[in-house]
Amino acid sequence: MSKTTEKSERAHIIKKLSKYRSHLKGNREDLLLKLTKYYEKDDSEKEQGIYTVKTDLKDIKNINYSNPYETYLAAQIKISEKLPPILNEHISMLEAGNDIDKTLESFEFEVYKVKKDIYSDMNEWKSIIDHIPDYRLFEIELNPKGPGDLLINELLWIKEYEERFENGSEDE
């Protein structure tokens, strides 16, 4: 690869990672708003004793994992909090002239660790994957519909990442 091509590719990757970082920061506020609205209940529900939050968010460490919408929003909020510093680090590595491929491999591994940590408490969701037919998993990967599919898609990404390295095929 020529120096000009490498410089161009490096600049393109830095731009993409910076755009993703900005998206995560902006998206976090939208996700928090959606989760807050989800928690807000009307007065009749309050009287029935259903959980209500008007001014503060329920601790997103204590999410009801049986509700895909709540689970997905909480997971995405956590991702939007944890990934920007990782993006900053890898953008700096690229700006410093580090090897592009090694930097991107490092970034992918850091994303994997973040997602693995965030989704580690979702054993019920992980076990669902083993019972979904292959054709449906393929459909979910191509065109996820709704928060349940999006959760499964994230868990599939984690599983595929792990399988890729268990099989010794890191070069894929």
XYZ file of C-alpha atoms in Angstrom:
172
model
C 0.000 0.000 0.000
C 1.409 3.410 -0.933
C 1.922 6.088 1.704
C -0.765 8.262 0.105
C -3.279 5.418 0.127
C -2.432 4.552 3.730
C -2.773 8.208 4.776
C -6.120 8.402 3.027
C -7.323 5.164 4.615
C -6.105 6.305 8.046
C -7.903 9.652 7.690
C -11.070 7.867 6.556
C -10.989 5.485 9.552
C -10.318 8.339 11.992
C -13.272 10.238 10.509
C -15.551 7.167 10.812
C -14.503 6.478 14.423
C -14.955 10.159 15.336
C -18.403 10.167 13.755
C -19.309 7.008 15.680
C -18.106 8.603 18.934
C -20.283 11.675 18.268
C -23.238 9.434 17.448
C -22.818 7.511 20.712
C -22.703 10.696 22.760
C -25.812 12.105 21.072
C -27.621 8.786 21.091
C -27.053 8.377 24.841
C -29.322 11.336 25.583
C -32.043 9.956 23.313
C -31.791 6.537 24.958
C -31.975 8.038 28.455
C -35.068 9.976 27.426
C -36.711 6.840 25.997
C -35.917 4.864 29.138
C -37.232 7.666 31.358
C -40.455 7.826 29.345
C -40.740 4.060 29.551
C -40.543 4.263 33.348
C -43.086 7.062 33.624
C -46.504 5.664 34.438
C -49.844 7.402 34.697
C -51.611 7.998 38.036
C -53.832 4.926 37.814
C -50.774 2.702 37.503
C -49.202 4.473 40.494
C -52.213 3.634 42.605
C -51.862 -0.009 41.607
C -48.280 0.054 42.903
C -46.535 -0.239 39.548
C -42.976 1.141 39.562
C -42.761 4.823 38.568
C -39.817 7.132 38.040
C -40.447 10.801 37.355
C -37.159 12.483 38.248
C -34.491 9.814 38.315
C -33.629 6.696 36.376
C -33.966 3.282 37.860
C -30.476 1.886 38.405
C -29.687 0.337 35.052
C -27.732 -2.377 36.816
C -31.055 -3.779 38.038
C -32.877 -4.207 34.785
C -35.731 -6.638 34.261
C -34.161 -8.835 31.590
C -37.490 -10.413 30.703
C -38.494 -7.116 29.063
C -36.599 -6.795 25.762
C -37.299 -3.070 25.312
C -35.985 -2.125 28.746
C -33.041 -4.500 28.420
C -32.047 -3.204 25.000
C -32.268 0.460 26.032
C -30.242 -0.153 29.194
C -27.576 -2.094 27.296
C -27.288 0.616 24.644
C -26.978 3.301 27.336
C -24.134 1.366 28.936
C -22.444 0.948 25.544
C -22.799 4.671 24.829
C -21.079 5.387 28.160
C -18.236 2.877 27.838
C -17.227 3.113 24.176
C -16.296 6.825 23.745
C -13.089 6.565 25.851
C -12.125 3.449 23.876
C -12.799 5.301 20.637
C -10.676 8.229 21.864
C -7.806 5.871 22.642
C -7.922 4.181 19.240
C -8.319 7.447 17.340
C -5.199 8.689 19.160
C -3.372 5.487 18.224
C -4.211 6.040 14.556
C -3.249 9.717 14.731
C 0.092 8.674 16.263
C 0.745 6.460 13.236
C 0.167 3.040 14.804
C -0.471 0.131 12.454
C -4.030 0.408 11.099
C -4.835 -3.316 11.172
C -3.484 -3.830 14.692
C -5.328 -0.753 15.939
C -8.614 -1.956 14.438
C -8.087 -5.454 15.876
C -7.466 -3.869 19.268
C -10.601 -1.750 18.892
C -12.702 -4.783 17.970
C -11.362 -6.659 20.996
C -12.169 -3.727 23.306
C -15.710 -3.537 21.874
C -16.035 -7.272 22.472
C -14.962 -6.882 26.122
C -17.454 -4.054 26.685
C -20.328 -5.980 25.111
C -19.361 -9.215 26.880
C -19.455 -7.366 30.209
C -22.752 -5.606 29.501
C -24.523 -8.706 28.216
C -23.016 -11.106 30.788
C -26.179 -11.221 32.945
C -28.456 -12.240 30.112
C -28.230 -16.016 30.353
C -31.875 -16.516 29.397
C -31.304 -14.563 26.210
C -28.107 -16.478 25.448
C -29.902 -19.800 25.800
C -32.625 -18.647 23.400
C -30.038 -18.501 20.608
C -29.537 -22.267 20.847
C -33.255 -22.841 20.190
C -33.754 -20.496 17.250
C -33.551 -22.148 13.814
C -30.561 -21.149 11.682
C -32.730 -19.520 9.019
C -34.302 -17.263 11.678
C -30.897 -16.351 13.141
C -29.819 -15.406 9.619
C -32.933 -13.210 9.248
C -32.234 -11.568 12.610
C -28.654 -10.796 11.605
C -29.729 -9.298 8.284
C -32.843 -7.464 9.418
C -33.487 -7.323 13.169
C -37.049 -6.315 14.019
C -37.677 -4.981 17.481
C -35.627 -4.954 20.666
C -35.656 -8.741 21.116
C -34.040 -9.267 17.724
C -31.556 -6.473 18.420
C -30.541 -8.154 21.690
C -30.147 -11.495 19.948
C -28.100 -9.794 17.236
C -25.696 -8.388 19.845
C -25.387 -11.772 21.551
C -24.763 -13.433 18.175
C -21.958 -10.951 17.477
C -20.343 -11.837 20.820
C -20.755 -15.567 20.184
C -19.346 -15.341 16.651
C -16.394 -13.270 17.865
C -15.584 -15.904 20.492
C -15.988 -18.777 18.023
C -13.718 -17.061 15.532
C -10.895 -17.011 18.067
C -11.643 -20.434 19.558
C -11.244 -21.931 16.098
C -7.955 -20.108 15.605
C -9.196 -18.136 12.617
C -8.399 -14.594 13.777
C -7.557 -13.574 10.232
C -11.163 -13.707 8.979
